[in-house]
Amino acid sequence: MAEAAEGQERLNRITHLIADSMGTEVCSIYLLRDADTLELCATQGLAEEAVHVTRMRVGEGLVGRVARNARPFNTTNAPTEKGFRYMPETGEEAFSSFLGVPIQRLGERLGVLVVQSKDDRGYSEDEVYALEVVAMVLAEMTELGAFVGEGAALSARHTQQVMLRGTTGQEGAAMGHVWLHEPRVVVTKPVADDPDAERTRLQEAVAQLRTDIDQMLTHVVKGDKEQAEVLEAYRMFARSRGWLRRMEEDIALGLSAEAAVEKEQSSARARMETVPDAYLRERLHDLDDLSNRLLRQLTGQGTDTGAELPDDPVLVARNIGPAELLDYGRKLRGVVLEEGSVGSHAAIVARALAIPLVIHANRITTEALNGDPILVDGDQGIVHLRPEDTVASAFLDKLAMQAEAQERYASIRDKPAQSLCGTVVNLHMNAGLMADLPSLPSSGAEGVGLFRTELQFLTRAQVPRRGELAALYSKVMDAAQGKRVAFRTLDIGSDKVLPYMKPQDEPNPALGWRAIRVGLDKPGVMRMQLQALIRAANGRPLSVMFPFIAQFDEFTRARDHLMREMDREAALGHVLPETLEVGAMLETPSLAFAPRHFFELADFISIGGNDLKQFFFAADRENERVRRRYDTLNVSFLTFLEQIVHRCGDTGTDLSFCGEDAGRPVEALCFAAMGLRTLSMRPASIGPVKSLLRRVDLREVRAVITEARNVGAQSVRGDVMDWLKRQV
Ligand code: PEP
Ligand code: MG
């Protein structure tokens, strides 16, 4: 196999060699042409005219079945097997015994290797195993582009364009080059001549790995249960006799030590895709991580490959923690993750940094190589890897249009969001990091309508100290230069789990112990945070809002804590804020029906539309299946918002909306038409929202909504869009 030859020639020779040494009439190699078509690429024993002609879909026939199931299939009577497909051009009907093994690498399907014979000889366990090892080497060679060349219908892996469909984590478009958070190890030597030497190399590397893990375990921060658990799982695998034995057997069959490790890793990845149990999947991930460590030791390739961060890096990773993402900071053009979730900490940070993010991009870490050109379409949740020119130029057009629009927005930056009827809507921005504050002047925002304080807590290994927080909040106020910043107290629980907080085993965390519920039950951290805010204000005005208030008494109790801290700080001689505004986030429908007294007591109310919508429609914001099912412009939801506007109007309570929907121009327009006068959104949305608001008459929008409601529309979106097309 290692001999130099042209691609097709090499494939032919391999089939010949296998058929010969196994004493079987047929050996064929089928390789994947695209995501679901297999093509006969070389054969010994089947009709030669069928090569590059016979094709089948993954799942079709016995060959397709091996590819789909990623498992060997061995039978003595192929024509009687369910799913057998007769392909006349190959002359196949004469063969009885069939053994097919998948050609796969790291869970990635590449093809199928098949042997057949006329009699019903059956293939032994040893033969199955040996063929699997050969398939592994074939996979390795396919990967290295060994079969590209004259006559071969394939081009090398990792040179083709790939489009991956994931999920939007953060909107926006980005173009750049791949930067792998954990660069993959490249095995360049799949076969070896000296099994004894390879076995020794493997054993030494495993011994070193075991020592490393033991050492890491002694350094685990006391009480860090999660880290200790992961390392224990590593230790268990590293000491597993079965794991080592399987790799030694592969070496005996001619694989190099690193290829043997990778073969184990491949089958773990193939299993990973089929295991429904989350716990087991996690363990398989552990095994995967461990194999990577071992590969690095054997090949000497560290995580630092010497590659340089490109000028326009798009980070590609299986998953990434918020602190690591913050380390990269604004250098990144985009982020693509294989896992992750909309509410994960990394997603929150990406959102705060306004970096386009696509999550659930299956297989991106296997497909992408460092430096590959990549396009990230955060709006659609799509990634184009190594795009063809036509795709790239269409994407460039999109970016140019966005840049043009941004320029247009810059020209209205200092103008008010005043509609043609004279109504002014106040546009504020959402923030959560010090790094967000420079956007305050550049976006034209009038203030920070929501400062998510949990980011400082989520990105650290332990609870931040009061002094640290006070310094940070003070810097935020300095940067805001007198503009209002509404600090939301710690909003944790549900999807936001602090690394150092004991995870709660709750049947339904979104409805569980979260936000103000935690703050009131365990007030220590909230009180510390309130003290930090008072000290940070140091005589300046202060706005504080409490998250997830579901009933009146939660607000009064939280407010009492704040007032007590004010007294305490005064007694300690600290300067009190010049003015103090205390608000509540309306994120559960119940609060909209609170007694009038609540509306009188609250200085302001901010609608947390992300949560409010999930509870209004009973549709989990984290659940892909349902989260887009109900339109924000649904008549029931708009009517509900209108009622909140009226209740606040009755008591003169300031009202704003700070969920993600406020930053979507059509939604923002409808909210304004329903009477909302303050909207808070990510900075990049202020331009588009303002631009649209300035071009319409809100009374007319209102009339369109009323008309749609009267005729019984479910959502007003269609009518509003039609009207907009006629107007703008
Ligand atoms: C909301 O729920 O709309 C909100 C702004 O809070 P978060 O998204 O942080 O839960
Ligand atoms: Mg919320």
XYZ file of C-alpha atoms and ligand atoms in Angstrom:
739
model
C 0.000 0.000 0.000
C 2.842 2.297 0.711
C 4.197 1.967 -2.809
C 4.091 5.013 -4.982
C 1.538 4.820 -7.773
C -1.149 6.932 -9.390
C -4.440 7.018 -7.514
C -6.474 4.637 -9.650
C -3.547 2.344 -10.184
C -3.002 2.163 -6.467
C -6.651 1.334 -5.775
C -6.596 -1.445 -8.406
C -3.483 -2.904 -6.940
C -4.950 -2.888 -3.441
C -8.086 -4.804 -4.482
C -5.928 -7.286 -6.291
C -3.689 -7.774 -3.299
C -6.552 -8.270 -0.849
C -8.428 -10.730 -3.071
C -5.243 -12.650 -3.569
C -4.171 -12.859 0.037
C -7.653 -13.741 1.303
C -8.193 -16.304 -1.435
C -11.482 -14.754 -2.426
C -12.815 -14.045 -5.917
C -13.890 -10.457 -5.458
C -12.532 -7.427 -3.682
C -14.073 -4.011 -4.360
C -13.605 -0.523 -3.036
C -16.572 1.844 -2.952
C -15.847 5.442 -2.035
C -18.215 8.213 -1.125
C -18.673 10.714 -3.949
C -20.811 13.127 -2.030
C -22.690 13.048 1.241
C -24.842 10.087 0.265
C -23.625 8.446 -2.935
C -21.155 5.581 -3.037
C -19.261 4.759 -6.220
C -17.481 1.588 -7.195
C -13.935 2.887 -7.614
C -11.894 -0.279 -8.031
C -12.582 -3.984 -8.220
C -10.930 -7.304 -8.631
C -13.465 -9.869 -9.790
C -16.508 -7.742 -10.720
C -17.043 -6.506 -14.271
C -14.452 -3.855 -15.017
C -16.953 -1.748 -17.000
C -18.852 -1.164 -13.767
C -15.970 0.833 -12.237
C -16.984 4.498 -11.862
C -20.411 3.542 -13.237
C -22.055 1.582 -10.454
C -23.379 3.874 -7.797
C -25.691 3.481 -4.863
C -27.061 5.632 -2.109
C -25.954 5.243 1.484
C -28.414 2.740 2.968
C -29.149 1.125 -0.386
C -28.221 -2.538 -0.906
C -25.771 -4.393 1.303
C -22.901 -2.023 0.522
C -25.029 1.011 1.309
C -26.119 -0.647 4.515
C -22.512 -1.093 5.696
C -21.878 2.598 5.011
C -25.013 3.706 6.827
C -24.561 1.512 9.892
C -20.792 2.039 10.024
C -20.501 -1.621 10.969
C -19.226 -4.741 9.158
C -21.759 -7.020 7.519
C -20.880 -10.672 6.988
C -23.132 -13.267 5.307
C -22.775 -16.582 3.498
C -25.810 -16.039 1.303
C -25.987 -12.445 0.145
C -28.854 -12.753 -2.400
C -31.266 -13.910 0.326
C -30.429 -11.011 2.632
C -33.013 -8.289 3.109
C -32.057 -5.223 1.121
C -29.815 -7.109 -1.353
C -29.769 -5.190 -4.607
C -28.947 -6.842 -7.882
C -26.695 -4.786 -10.095
C -26.549 -6.419 -13.529
C -23.584 -4.385 -14.772
C -21.332 -5.958 -12.134
C -22.289 -9.569 -12.811
C -22.712 -9.869 -9.083
C -25.487 -12.467 -8.776
C -23.037 -15.311 -8.921
C -21.504 -14.470 -5.568
C -22.800 -15.934 -2.354
C -20.516 -14.911 0.536
C -20.272 -11.195 1.236
C -18.236 -9.277 3.763
C -18.322 -5.481 3.799
C -16.494 -3.233 6.256
C -16.810 0.535 6.518
C -13.953 2.787 5.463
C -14.195 5.566 7.993
C -11.998 7.969 9.763
C -12.829 9.630 13.056
C -16.496 8.974 12.634
C -16.466 10.299 9.105
C -17.810 7.973 6.466
C -15.522 7.570 3.457
C -16.546 4.319 1.759
C -16.911 0.557 1.969
C -14.464 -2.265 1.372
C -16.081 -5.493 0.179
C -14.925 -9.066 -0.430
C -17.155 -11.698 -2.059
C -16.888 -15.326 -3.090
C -18.915 -17.767 -5.162
C -19.165 -20.483 -2.545
C -20.704 -20.031 0.859
C -17.325 -20.197 2.549
C -18.129 -17.506 5.147
C -15.463 -15.165 6.490
C -13.974 -15.802 9.914
C -13.814 -13.317 12.791
C -10.102 -12.934 12.122
C -10.753 -12.100 8.497
C -13.360 -9.529 9.436
C -10.896 -7.967 11.800
C -8.053 -7.983 9.296
C -10.254 -6.373 6.667
C -11.226 -3.669 9.152
C -7.567 -2.878 9.707
C -7.003 -2.646 5.959
C -10.036 -0.362 5.719
C -8.497 1.835 8.369
C -5.314 2.211 6.332
C -7.411 2.904 3.248
C -9.251 5.603 5.178
C -5.990 7.137 6.204
C -4.755 7.128 2.620
C -8.018 8.520 1.266
C -7.643 11.285 3.778
C -4.120 11.997 2.629
C -5.356 12.277 -0.920
C -3.573 9.112 -2.031
C -6.204 8.288 -4.588
C -6.370 11.527 -6.406
C -4.971 11.231 -9.816
C -5.667 10.209 -13.296
C -8.763 8.143 -13.670
C -9.891 8.497 -10.098
C -13.251 10.147 -9.741
C -12.368 11.494 -6.373
C -10.646 14.587 -5.305
C -8.809 14.662 -2.024
C -10.806 15.086 1.130
C -10.491 18.510 2.609
C -10.265 20.233 -0.710
C -13.930 20.046 -1.565
C -16.500 22.665 -0.723
C -18.675 21.682 2.207
C -21.845 23.348 3.392
C -22.894 22.616 6.948
C -26.262 23.499 8.339
C -26.291 24.332 12.028
C -28.251 26.677 14.241
C -27.987 30.431 14.754
C -26.114 31.277 17.958
C -25.567 34.916 17.065
C -26.674 36.685 13.947
C -24.317 38.347 11.489
C -22.098 37.308 8.601
C -18.369 36.695 8.611
C -15.740 35.685 6.140
C -12.315 34.460 7.178
C -10.000 31.521 7.653
C -10.356 28.574 9.963
C -8.543 28.588 13.256
C -8.950 25.270 15.043
C -9.187 25.736 18.776
C -7.706 22.260 19.110
C -5.764 21.462 15.966
C -6.190 17.925 14.761
C -3.344 15.494 14.795
C -2.304 14.321 11.351
C -1.208 10.714 11.125
C 1.155 10.526 8.200
C 2.454 7.024 8.814
C -0.444 4.550 8.849
C 1.596 1.364 8.401
C 4.823 0.167 10.027
C 7.231 -2.646 9.390
C 8.349 -3.376 12.917
C 5.377 -4.306 15.136
C 7.593 -4.821 18.188
C 8.989 -1.334 17.983
C 5.479 0.105 17.472
C 4.130 -1.824 20.440
C 6.900 -0.464 22.629
C 6.195 3.079 21.423
C 2.520 2.639 22.246
C 3.188 1.176 25.672
C 5.575 3.960 26.544
C 3.141 6.606 25.419
C 0.294 5.030 27.409
C 2.517 4.799 30.505
C 3.377 8.479 30.141
C -0.270 9.338 29.689
C -1.196 7.479 32.866
C 1.445 9.344 34.838
C 0.256 12.669 33.419
C -3.329 11.971 34.397
C -2.363 10.921 37.922
C -0.405 14.097 38.240
C -3.259 16.236 36.957
C -5.543 14.611 39.506
C -3.316 15.692 42.349
C -3.553 19.270 41.082
C -7.314 19.461 40.802
C -8.588 22.466 42.671
C -10.159 21.169 45.838
C -13.902 20.969 45.475
C -13.850 21.111 41.672
C -15.945 18.026 41.336
C -16.529 18.343 37.646
C -12.847 18.497 36.727
C -12.065 15.614 39.060
C -14.819 13.524 37.484
C -13.497 14.112 33.982
C -9.988 13.158 35.029
C -11.262 10.047 36.810
C -12.950 9.014 33.582
C -9.662 9.605 31.737
C -7.844 7.523 34.288
C -10.322 4.707 33.917
C -9.899 4.609 30.142
C -6.126 4.946 30.316
C -6.023 1.903 32.570
C -8.509 -0.104 30.545
C -6.863 -3.326 29.421
C -9.299 -3.827 26.554
C -8.373 -0.503 25.008
C -4.656 -1.228 25.064
C -5.134 -4.816 23.908
C -7.169 -3.821 20.867
C -4.540 -1.320 19.851
C -1.778 -3.902 20.276
C -3.682 -6.324 18.061
C -3.951 -3.674 15.368
C -0.219 -3.100 15.560
C 0.390 -6.832 15.153
C -1.538 -6.586 11.904
C 0.790 -3.928 10.564
C -0.573 -0.570 11.751
C 1.696 2.056 13.208
C 1.134 2.952 16.874
C -0.598 6.217 15.965
C -2.817 4.545 13.364
C -3.853 1.978 15.981
C -4.842 4.770 18.385
C -6.759 6.492 15.645
C -8.581 3.315 14.708
C -9.869 3.038 18.272
C -10.784 6.694 18.197
C -12.671 6.204 14.940
C -14.828 3.439 16.310
C -15.497 5.486 19.461
C -16.647 8.377 17.266
C -18.830 6.086 15.170
C -20.450 4.839 18.386
C -20.818 8.401 19.627
C -23.198 9.211 16.778
C -25.510 6.350 17.623
C -25.567 6.447 21.424
C -28.704 8.228 22.603
C -27.711 8.296 26.277
C -26.162 11.672 27.134
C -24.003 10.268 29.931
C -22.501 7.562 27.733
C -21.925 10.036 24.951
C -20.003 12.213 27.376
C -17.818 9.213 28.297
C -17.149 8.534 24.623
C -16.107 12.159 24.292
C -13.698 11.548 27.164
C -12.241 8.619 25.297
C -11.935 10.798 22.224
C -10.054 13.471 24.179
C -7.787 10.839 25.612
C -6.989 9.418 22.178
C -6.082 12.934 21.051
C -3.651 13.263 23.939
C -2.084 9.954 23.087
C -1.815 10.875 19.423
C -0.098 14.097 20.325
C 2.423 12.186 22.375
C 3.101 9.653 19.655
C 3.397 12.128 16.820
C 5.022 14.895 18.830
C 2.391 17.313 17.554
C 1.380 19.683 20.342
C -1.602 21.982 20.393
C 0.842 24.606 19.273
C 1.445 23.513 15.731
C 3.424 26.597 14.889
C 0.521 27.761 12.755
C -0.122 31.469 12.972
C -3.472 32.897 13.844
C -4.806 34.241 10.538
C -5.692 37.931 10.255
C -9.341 37.048 9.945
C -9.752 34.008 12.211
C -12.980 32.059 12.415
C -12.748 29.861 15.452
C -13.777 26.248 14.951
C -14.199 23.968 17.962
C -16.274 21.152 19.318
C -17.168 23.395 22.190
C -15.466 26.202 24.056
C -15.713 27.716 27.495
C -16.620 31.386 27.953
C -13.251 32.293 29.460
C -11.336 30.790 26.536
C -13.586 32.594 24.097
C -13.010 35.845 25.929
C -9.256 35.269 25.637
C -9.563 35.404 21.870
C -11.805 38.442 22.282
C -12.648 40.657 19.396
C -9.923 39.266 17.169
C -12.366 36.626 15.993
C -14.497 37.191 12.912
C -16.807 34.298 13.685
C -17.229 31.149 15.734
C -18.475 27.738 14.602
C -19.138 25.037 17.172
C -20.033 21.414 16.751
C -21.967 21.431 20.016
C -22.984 24.344 22.209
C -26.453 25.692 22.805
C -28.215 28.984 22.260
C -28.045 29.801 25.940
C -24.577 28.375 26.617
C -22.036 30.665 28.220
C -19.982 30.691 25.066
C -23.029 31.800 23.107
C -23.693 34.554 25.626
C -20.117 35.793 25.275
C -20.242 35.580 21.473
C -23.443 37.581 21.580
C -21.897 40.135 23.906
C -18.928 40.466 21.557
C -21.298 40.583 18.563
C -19.402 37.766 16.848
C -21.476 35.715 14.389
C -21.899 32.254 15.868
C -23.191 29.020 14.384
C -23.723 26.110 16.748
C -24.576 22.437 16.111
C -22.444 22.478 12.957
C -22.091 18.737 12.851
C -18.684 17.398 11.777
C -17.072 20.833 11.403
C -14.020 19.807 13.440
C -13.394 16.792 11.215
C -13.996 18.679 7.988
C -12.062 21.868 8.640
C -8.328 22.327 8.484
C -6.406 25.285 9.831
C -6.353 28.065 7.277
C -9.301 26.824 5.208
C -11.408 29.664 3.809
C -14.767 29.754 5.584
C -17.978 31.774 5.428
C -20.235 32.016 8.464
C -23.833 32.953 7.934
C -25.057 33.494 11.466
C -28.491 34.647 10.256
C -29.268 31.334 8.591
C -27.055 29.142 10.792
C -25.081 28.000 7.750
C -21.346 27.516 7.250
C -19.583 27.248 3.884
C -16.186 25.644 4.167
C -13.755 26.085 1.261
C -16.510 27.822 -0.723
C -16.533 27.843 -4.484
C -16.072 31.199 -6.162
C -19.755 31.703 -6.913
C -20.753 31.118 -3.312
C -17.939 33.319 -2.052
C -18.833 36.191 -4.354
C -22.527 36.024 -3.438
C -21.441 36.160 0.162
C -19.160 39.103 -0.509
C -22.132 40.927 -2.026
C -24.060 40.283 1.150
C -21.205 41.644 3.273
C -20.890 44.683 1.025
C -24.595 45.378 1.367
C -24.309 45.116 5.107
C -21.312 47.470 5.135
C -23.214 49.927 2.969
C -26.163 49.767 5.324
C -23.840 50.350 8.302
C -22.575 53.492 6.592
C -26.110 54.679 6.122
C -26.762 54.012 9.803
C -23.682 55.987 10.781
C -25.163 59.053 9.107
C -28.232 58.938 11.373
C -26.291 58.002 14.489
C -26.834 61.310 16.237
C -30.398 61.749 15.050
C -33.354 60.604 17.168
C -35.397 57.505 16.337
C -38.329 59.726 15.492
C -41.068 58.377 13.273
C -42.829 60.443 10.607
C -45.692 61.104 13.057
C -43.242 62.691 15.497
C -43.141 59.877 18.058
C -39.684 59.407 19.537
C -38.554 55.932 20.550
C -35.582 55.686 22.898
C -33.040 53.135 21.773
C -30.675 51.660 24.341
C -28.157 48.887 24.116
C -27.685 45.603 25.939
C -24.243 44.880 27.369
C -22.474 42.523 29.705
C -18.774 43.139 29.328
C -16.508 46.114 29.689
C -15.597 45.408 26.060
C -19.151 46.348 25.043
C -18.946 49.903 26.278
C -17.078 51.419 23.323
C -20.214 50.620 21.310
C -22.211 53.092 23.373
C -21.076 56.212 21.503
C -20.480 54.483 18.164
C -23.915 52.881 17.981
C -25.797 55.996 18.971
C -27.442 54.225 21.935
C -28.867 56.502 24.600
C -27.770 54.285 27.434
C -27.431 50.690 28.516
C -30.939 49.310 28.990
C -29.700 45.956 30.230
C -26.307 45.207 31.727
C -26.147 41.430 32.259
C -23.944 41.143 35.330
C -23.768 37.343 35.242
C -21.007 37.339 32.626
C -18.419 38.309 35.242
C -19.616 35.394 37.324
C -19.818 32.898 34.484
C -16.344 33.488 33.182
C -14.477 32.952 36.428
C -13.443 29.927 38.438
C -14.833 31.379 41.657
C -17.195 34.071 42.910
C -15.655 37.454 42.098
C -14.847 39.660 45.077
C -16.805 42.747 45.997
C -13.820 45.007 45.336
C -13.309 43.556 41.870
C -16.972 43.988 41.009
C -17.107 47.536 42.361
C -14.079 48.462 40.245
C -15.623 46.944 37.136
C -19.065 48.555 37.626
C -17.356 51.863 38.267
C -15.420 51.545 34.996
C -18.649 50.743 33.184
C -20.249 53.912 34.571
C -17.136 55.928 33.662
C -17.300 54.615 30.107
C -21.011 55.422 29.909
C -20.139 59.083 30.629
C -23.290 59.903 32.508
C -25.622 57.882 30.303
C -27.923 55.570 32.195
C -26.841 51.969 32.795
C -29.498 49.570 34.130
C -27.565 46.933 36.065
C -29.447 43.684 36.302
C -28.522 41.696 39.397
C -27.173 38.197 39.016
C -29.419 36.140 36.755
C -28.263 32.550 37.065
C -29.871 29.147 37.010
C -31.690 27.540 34.115
C -29.186 27.607 31.249
C -26.711 29.803 33.133
C -24.907 27.531 35.574
C -21.946 28.954 37.429
C -18.857 26.760 37.207
C -18.443 26.815 40.978
C -22.114 26.397 41.889
C -23.439 23.001 42.807
C -25.538 21.951 39.808
C -29.172 21.552 40.787
C -30.826 18.404 39.691
C -34.080 19.949 38.543
C -36.656 18.341 36.306
C -37.216 21.595 34.463
C -34.520 24.207 35.099
C -36.208 26.976 33.072
C -39.070 26.808 35.569
C -36.755 26.113 38.451
C -34.497 27.696 40.980
C -33.121 30.623 39.075
C -32.516 34.385 39.048
C -34.229 36.263 41.887
C -35.365 32.971 43.446
C -31.726 32.109 44.120
C -31.015 35.707 45.146
C -33.744 35.711 47.773
C -33.104 32.205 49.121
C -29.334 32.697 49.367
C -28.958 36.472 49.555
C -25.219 36.564 50.329
C -23.996 37.021 46.765
C -26.824 39.388 45.802
C -26.120 41.604 48.815
C -22.418 41.657 47.989
C -23.297 42.658 44.449
C -25.620 45.421 45.651
C -22.861 46.790 47.893
C -20.462 46.749 44.936
C -22.977 48.695 42.834
C -23.548 51.329 45.511
C -19.803 51.786 45.965
C -19.216 51.910 42.216
C -21.807 54.673 41.811
C -19.953 56.678 44.451
C -22.383 59.582 44.364
C -23.507 59.083 40.752
C -27.056 58.005 39.790
C -27.662 54.262 40.055
C -30.189 51.997 38.289
C -30.701 48.467 39.521
C -33.162 45.904 38.220
C -34.078 42.504 39.544
C -34.509 39.608 37.119
C -37.387 37.199 36.782
C -39.802 38.769 39.239
C -42.933 36.620 39.145
C -44.908 38.197 41.954
C -45.060 41.440 43.873
C -43.465 40.253 47.111
C -40.329 39.093 45.311
C -39.846 42.658 44.189
C -40.501 44.179 47.616
C -38.154 41.704 49.298
C -35.367 42.304 46.775
C -35.917 46.044 47.065
C -35.761 45.797 50.884
C -32.357 44.123 50.573
C -31.176 47.006 48.447
C -32.497 49.591 50.883
C -30.841 47.804 53.804
C -27.542 47.816 51.917
C -27.966 51.535 51.255
C -28.351 52.139 55.011
C -25.411 49.901 55.780
C -23.157 51.563 53.242
C -24.149 54.980 54.546
C -23.350 53.824 58.095
C -19.940 52.675 56.875
C -19.323 56.131 55.544
C -19.617 55.426 51.818
C -21.091 58.059 49.552
C -24.573 57.038 48.435
C -25.797 57.271 44.839
C -27.183 60.661 43.873
C -30.414 59.006 42.777
C -31.554 55.403 42.922
C -33.940 53.759 40.467
C -35.196 50.273 41.309
C -36.811 48.262 38.560
C -38.090 44.782 37.817
C -37.793 42.577 34.797
C -41.138 41.347 33.581
C -40.331 37.874 32.308
C -43.304 35.840 33.476
C -46.910 36.536 32.428
C -47.962 36.566 36.105
C -46.237 39.883 36.778
C -48.346 41.634 34.160
C -51.341 40.912 36.436
C -49.664 42.021 39.674
C -51.558 44.445 41.960
C -51.491 48.089 40.955
C -49.296 48.735 43.959
C -46.438 46.870 42.283
C -46.584 49.167 39.276
C -46.601 52.160 41.607
C -43.627 50.943 43.601
C -41.411 49.937 40.667
C -39.469 52.877 39.241
C -39.282 51.092 35.922
C -40.144 47.789 34.305
C -38.198 46.093 31.572
C -39.805 43.323 29.575
C -37.430 40.373 29.201
C -39.003 39.188 26.001
C -36.829 36.090 25.623
C -38.170 34.576 28.788
C -41.600 36.175 28.616
C -42.209 34.669 25.191
C -41.132 31.206 26.249
C -43.572 31.254 29.133
C -46.376 32.945 27.219
C -46.342 30.283 24.523
C -44.993 27.515 26.772
C -42.195 26.979 24.220
C -38.692 26.403 25.563
C -36.279 29.027 24.164
C -33.524 26.386 24.172
C -35.468 23.750 22.308
C -34.829 23.892 18.574
C -38.013 22.006 17.868
C -40.303 24.583 19.361
C -38.415 27.799 19.835
C -39.368 29.311 16.479
C -42.832 27.872 16.424
C -44.662 30.953 17.660
C -44.258 34.293 16.014
C -43.438 37.268 18.194
C -45.923 39.200 16.081
C -48.654 36.782 17.041
C -51.767 38.823 17.811
C -52.147 37.320 21.291
C -48.611 38.285 22.240
C -48.938 41.819 20.875
C -52.238 42.247 22.698
C -50.566 41.077 25.881
C -47.749 43.607 25.419
C -50.338 46.300 24.853
C -51.965 45.475 28.182
C -48.619 45.868 29.925
C -48.173 49.232 28.195
C -51.581 50.306 29.523
C -50.906 49.174 33.052
C -47.612 51.060 33.132
C -49.297 54.056 31.526
C -51.919 54.120 34.304
C -49.270 54.418 36.992
C -46.728 56.416 34.998
C -44.159 53.615 35.325
C -41.313 53.695 32.794
C -41.445 50.680 30.517
C -38.882 49.199 28.175
C -38.377 45.979 26.226
C -34.928 44.363 26.322
C -35.269 40.868 24.808
C -33.620 39.924 21.502
C -36.780 40.784 19.555
C -36.316 44.482 20.285
C -33.343 44.419 17.905
C -35.301 43.035 14.949
C -36.534 46.009 12.920
C -40.044 44.761 12.052
C -40.642 43.543 15.600
C -39.318 46.830 16.991
C -41.677 48.724 14.710
C -44.686 46.761 15.919
C -43.679 47.158 19.570
C -43.449 50.902 19.049
C -46.856 50.853 17.356
C -48.248 49.059 20.430
C -47.006 51.932 22.577
C -43.540 50.899 23.760
C -41.268 53.923 23.895
C -37.962 52.401 25.009
C -36.250 49.442 23.389
C -32.918 47.926 24.383
C -30.990 45.753 21.952
C -27.530 44.618 20.877
C -25.565 47.621 19.596
C -25.421 46.413 15.976
C -29.224 46.497 15.789
C -29.642 50.142 16.722
C -28.864 51.421 13.220
C -31.303 49.153 11.359
C -34.082 49.722 13.908
C -33.631 53.484 13.941
C -33.445 53.643 10.171
C -36.791 51.898 9.788
C -38.516 53.815 12.577
C -37.530 57.121 10.959
C -39.145 56.141 7.678
C -42.641 55.233 8.874
C -45.693 56.740 10.461
C -46.414 54.679 13.573
C -50.138 55.548 13.400
C -50.317 53.816 10.062
C -48.474 50.755 11.391
C -50.928 50.729 14.233
C -53.847 50.842 11.782
C -52.420 47.881 9.847
C -52.117 45.891 13.084
C -55.642 46.792 14.178
C -57.037 45.784 10.810
C -55.171 42.442 10.885
C -56.485 41.831 14.389
C -60.038 42.652 13.341
C -60.012 40.192 10.489
C -58.757 37.438 12.797
C -55.137 37.118 11.662
C -52.964 34.883 13.791
C -49.873 36.992 13.258
C -49.682 40.524 11.920
C -46.344 39.875 10.221
C -47.725 39.244 6.741
C -49.828 42.413 6.722
C -47.098 44.581 8.204
C -44.548 43.258 5.701
C -46.927 43.885 2.794
C -47.565 47.388 4.003
C -43.842 48.015 4.464
C -43.080 46.870 0.937
C -45.535 49.430 -0.358
C -44.155 52.217 1.848
C -40.440 52.014 2.202
C -34.885 38.089 28.518
O -35.280 37.059 29.069
O -35.475 38.619 27.562
C -33.637 38.723 28.953
C -33.266 39.900 28.487
O -32.878 38.039 29.821
P -31.903 36.847 29.394
O -31.961 36.704 27.915
O -30.565 37.218 29.899
O -32.542 35.705 30.123
Mg -34.405 36.493 31.001
